[in-house]
Amino acid sequence: MAEAKYPLLRTVRRRRSFRLPHVGMRGAALAVLLLTSGALAVMMMRPHSRGPRSAFADAIAAIDRGNYSAGRNDAMAVVSSHPGSPAAHMLLARAYLLLGDGLAADMELERAIDSGIAPASIAAARARAKLLQGDIDRARNLADEASPGDALAARTLARVSASEGDRYEAERAIAAILQKTPKDAAALTDLGRIRFEAGDIGGASDAAARAAKFGKNDPGALTLQGELVRVRYGLTAALPWFEAALRRDAYFYPALIEYAATLGDVGRHADMLAATRRALAARPGDARSLFLQATLAARAGKPVLARALLQRAGRIDQTIPAAMLLSGGLDYRDARYEQAIGDWRRLVEAQPMNLVARRLYAAALLRSGDAAGALDMLAPMLARGDADTYSLTLAARAAERSGDRLSAGRYLDRAAIGGQQMSGIFGIDGSLAAFAQSAAAAPGDPALQIALIRARLDKGDVAGGVDLARTLAAQNPGDPVMQRALGDTLTAVGRDGEATEAYGRAADLSFDEATMLRLVDALGRTGQARQASAALSLYLQQNPQSLVANRVRAHWLVTNGQGAEAIEALEGVRQAAGDRNSALLTDLTLAYVAAGEGAVARRYGQAAYALTPLDPAVVDSYGLALAADQDIRGARQMFAKATMLDPRNPTIRAHAQQAAR
């Protein structure tokens, strides 16, 4: 079997007496590309023990059963034996198109033209090859030159329209194909991609499910289904779909790269490495595979190897946010602050509300001597009443370096208190009319629509904000972003019960971390503790490596008196997130107190107290740790301080009274 020998090509012994049968140039192109090669296939599948005829037949059979890589290999063997055969080049081009390799397909199509194929007869295939290379204009022009009714050309034009923002025209073109052939898996896969890229997760899921049903042997359809299952239900649920695609074609690159990334996210690092190696066998030098390997090396504490792999990946750190983050981290570690600044500047420009990136960028700016720039970068966090301790401490250092000791002291005071203050829901700069004008000019841009909702709420038009959020959610029932925006709006105006329903709909479409946190919080605030726990548990089943979810679960265990059971999870989070989060350290303190390990609890309590010495919860937990370590005098001092900071807290008062006995 050809697939058993991949990635090595099977050797084919040439026979001088063999010639590929001659067919009309237009007929050959349509036969190979559109699977209407009845006569040609019969001729090519006549019994032959060895040689190009057998390889041609093997290629068609492999493609039919979804093993596009094996089909490509067999087609390459035929081309190697008969480089002047247009049919051979067309078959190889078809395999490359199915594998998503537009450049290789383009080259084979050019060779087919050189061998005698009329360019107009293969315009649809050439258009698809250009689309895969990102050449939208050329793809459109070539698709327009194809024969009327050509399904491949119509699908390509649909993808072109979608890439230009005309989703209506894109779906209209696919609908015309499906009206004639409702079980066209390729058309359904394109429809799923179009909807997926537009954020219509519900619509995309419907199309992908039908594509997977009618294209059971198509690894492309199965891969799309896996991607959508990953978004809707989680990492673990997606793995079987990627595995199903790889059972059809073990070296199908789109499935391999998604499979590798998903394996890494669930913590199966050895399997992730194996998948990236197979992806590199399928596409030597592939940048995404090298980036995933670099990420794995960084996680394993091998920064030199990570840097080498990232450099081999080329300019991927100029375009992919995760690569920018990794590259900046490696530069920062090596004290190459200017390079880190460049990486993280691009990341913040691409994702202006990425608070982690802002903190890192600010730290690099401060290291390089740009204190004012660091403060500007931290401004969105500093404006929040619940700003984190690290951002406040970093801001204090920047203010002190700028000579503003008064501001530095204020930031340090806020850091010492901890994030106890409430933050305002929204902070909008600009007039309501300006936001309305921007949203009207781009009705398909969800970010502008959400900004208009926030502007209405911020300017006091609560009814208008809620009505707009409801309208957008109703108009986009398959878009989780709009459902989540409705939930946020309802939460902002105190309608927690209705917000819970909106978050539930969003979670049905995309059960990501942001939606999970909103849903769990809303359920908790409406007295549905059991449902909140179930939602969190479900998320953890699908995302076992999630630091945030593990952190929330561990905190619940601590607050419910099950601290000893939370130690393992809390330690895992601390090892990944570091020792600068006083809330995490406080939970660890209480967990070790519950486990009867007073000495360990004392160390964690002291560390938390050093970060936020004016946070009554931190002070109280430190007192409990001292008491567990038999330091009753120290415990009394901490309880007295905690009582002074929060005199109405009954729990703190009870601890103080117990220590005084």
mmCIF file of N, CA and C in Angstrom, residues 6 20 33 60 101 164 171-172 197 212 214 223 240 261 306 341 345 396 515 541 638:
data_model
loop_
_atom_site.group_PDB
_atom_site.id
_atom_site.type_symbol
_atom_site.label_atom_id
_atom_site.label_comp_id
_atom_site.label_asym_id
_atom_site.label_seq_id
_atom_site.Cartn_x
_atom_site.Cartn_y
_atom_site.Cartn_z
ATOM 1 N N TYR A 6 4.622 5.984 3.112
ATOM 2 C CA TYR A 6 4.776 7.432 3.293
ATOM 3 C C TYR A 6 5.653 7.710 4.512
ATOM 4 N N LEU A 20 0.703 6.654 -21.357
ATOM 5 C CA LEU A 20 -0.620 7.006 -20.857
ATOM 6 C C LEU A 20 -1.533 7.247 -22.039
ATOM 7 N N LEU A 33 -10.280 16.389 -12.312
ATOM 8 C CA LEU A 33 -10.628 17.330 -11.255
ATOM 9 C C LEU A 33 -12.036 17.154 -10.739
ATOM 10 N N ILE A 60 -5.990 7.189 -7.741
ATOM 11 C CA ILE A 60 -7.418 7.472 -7.741
ATOM 12 C C ILE A 60 -8.111 6.764 -6.580
ATOM 13 N N ASP A 101 -2.302 22.375 -0.527
ATOM 14 C CA ASP A 101 -1.006 22.921 -0.925
ATOM 15 C C ASP A 101 -1.175 23.662 -2.247
ATOM 16 N N GLU A 164 -13.714 38.930 1.386
ATOM 17 C CA GLU A 164 -13.897 40.366 1.168
ATOM 18 C C GLU A 164 -15.037 40.938 2.001
ATOM 19 N N GLU A 171 -22.678 32.860 0.834
ATOM 20 C CA GLU A 171 -23.654 31.819 1.162
ATOM 21 C C GLU A 171 -24.630 31.583 0.012
ATOM 22 N N ARG A 172 -24.938 32.629 -0.740
ATOM 23 C CA ARG A 172 -25.829 32.460 -1.893
ATOM 24 C C ARG A 172 -25.204 31.531 -2.924
ATOM 25 N N GLU A 197 -15.463 31.462 10.024
ATOM 26 C CA GLU A 197 -14.632 32.666 9.982
ATOM 27 C C GLU A 197 -15.442 33.925 10.256
ATOM 28 N N ALA A 212 -19.398 16.245 7.484
ATOM 29 C CA ALA A 212 -18.797 15.029 8.036
ATOM 30 C C ALA A 212 -19.675 13.808 7.780
ATOM 31 N N PHE A 214 -21.783 13.372 5.105
ATOM 32 C CA PHE A 214 -21.776 12.994 3.690
ATOM 33 C C PHE A 214 -20.365 12.783 3.150
ATOM 34 N N THR A 223 -11.792 17.305 9.825
ATOM 35 C CA THR A 223 -10.964 18.286 10.548
ATOM 36 C C THR A 223 -11.785 19.503 10.930
ATOM 37 N N PRO A 240 -11.189 13.023 19.098
ATOM 38 C CA PRO A 240 -11.615 11.912 18.244
ATOM 39 C C PRO A 240 -11.855 12.308 16.795
ATOM 40 N N ALA A 261 -1.766 20.938 18.261
ATOM 41 C CA ALA A 261 -2.055 22.068 19.146
ATOM 42 C C ALA A 261 -3.017 21.661 20.256
ATOM 43 N N ALA A 306 14.247 26.312 22.260
ATOM 44 C CA ALA A 306 13.040 27.036 21.854
ATOM 45 C C ALA A 306 13.395 28.176 20.904
ATOM 46 N N ILE A 341 10.562 44.313 23.535
ATOM 47 C CA ILE A 341 9.643 45.435 23.322
ATOM 48 C C ILE A 341 9.034 45.365 21.925
ATOM 49 N N ARG A 345 5.172 44.887 21.472
ATOM 50 C CA ARG A 345 4.468 46.019 20.871
ATOM 51 C C ARG A 345 3.539 45.524 19.765
ATOM 52 N N ALA A 396 4.200 51.600 40.418
ATOM 53 C CA ALA A 396 4.899 52.344 41.472
ATOM 54 C C ALA A 396 6.373 52.511 41.137
ATOM 55 N N THR A 515 -16.407 32.655 28.542
ATOM 56 C CA THR A 515 -17.822 32.342 28.709
ATOM 57 C C THR A 515 -18.055 31.503 29.957
ATOM 58 N N GLN A 541 -13.184 18.995 32.653
ATOM 59 C CA GLN A 541 -13.076 17.713 31.956
ATOM 60 C C GLN A 541 -12.527 17.900 30.555
ATOM 61 N N MET A 638 -1.744 39.445 64.327
ATOM 62 C CA MET A 638 -2.331 39.474 62.988
ATOM 63 C C MET A 638 -3.847 39.617 63.053
#
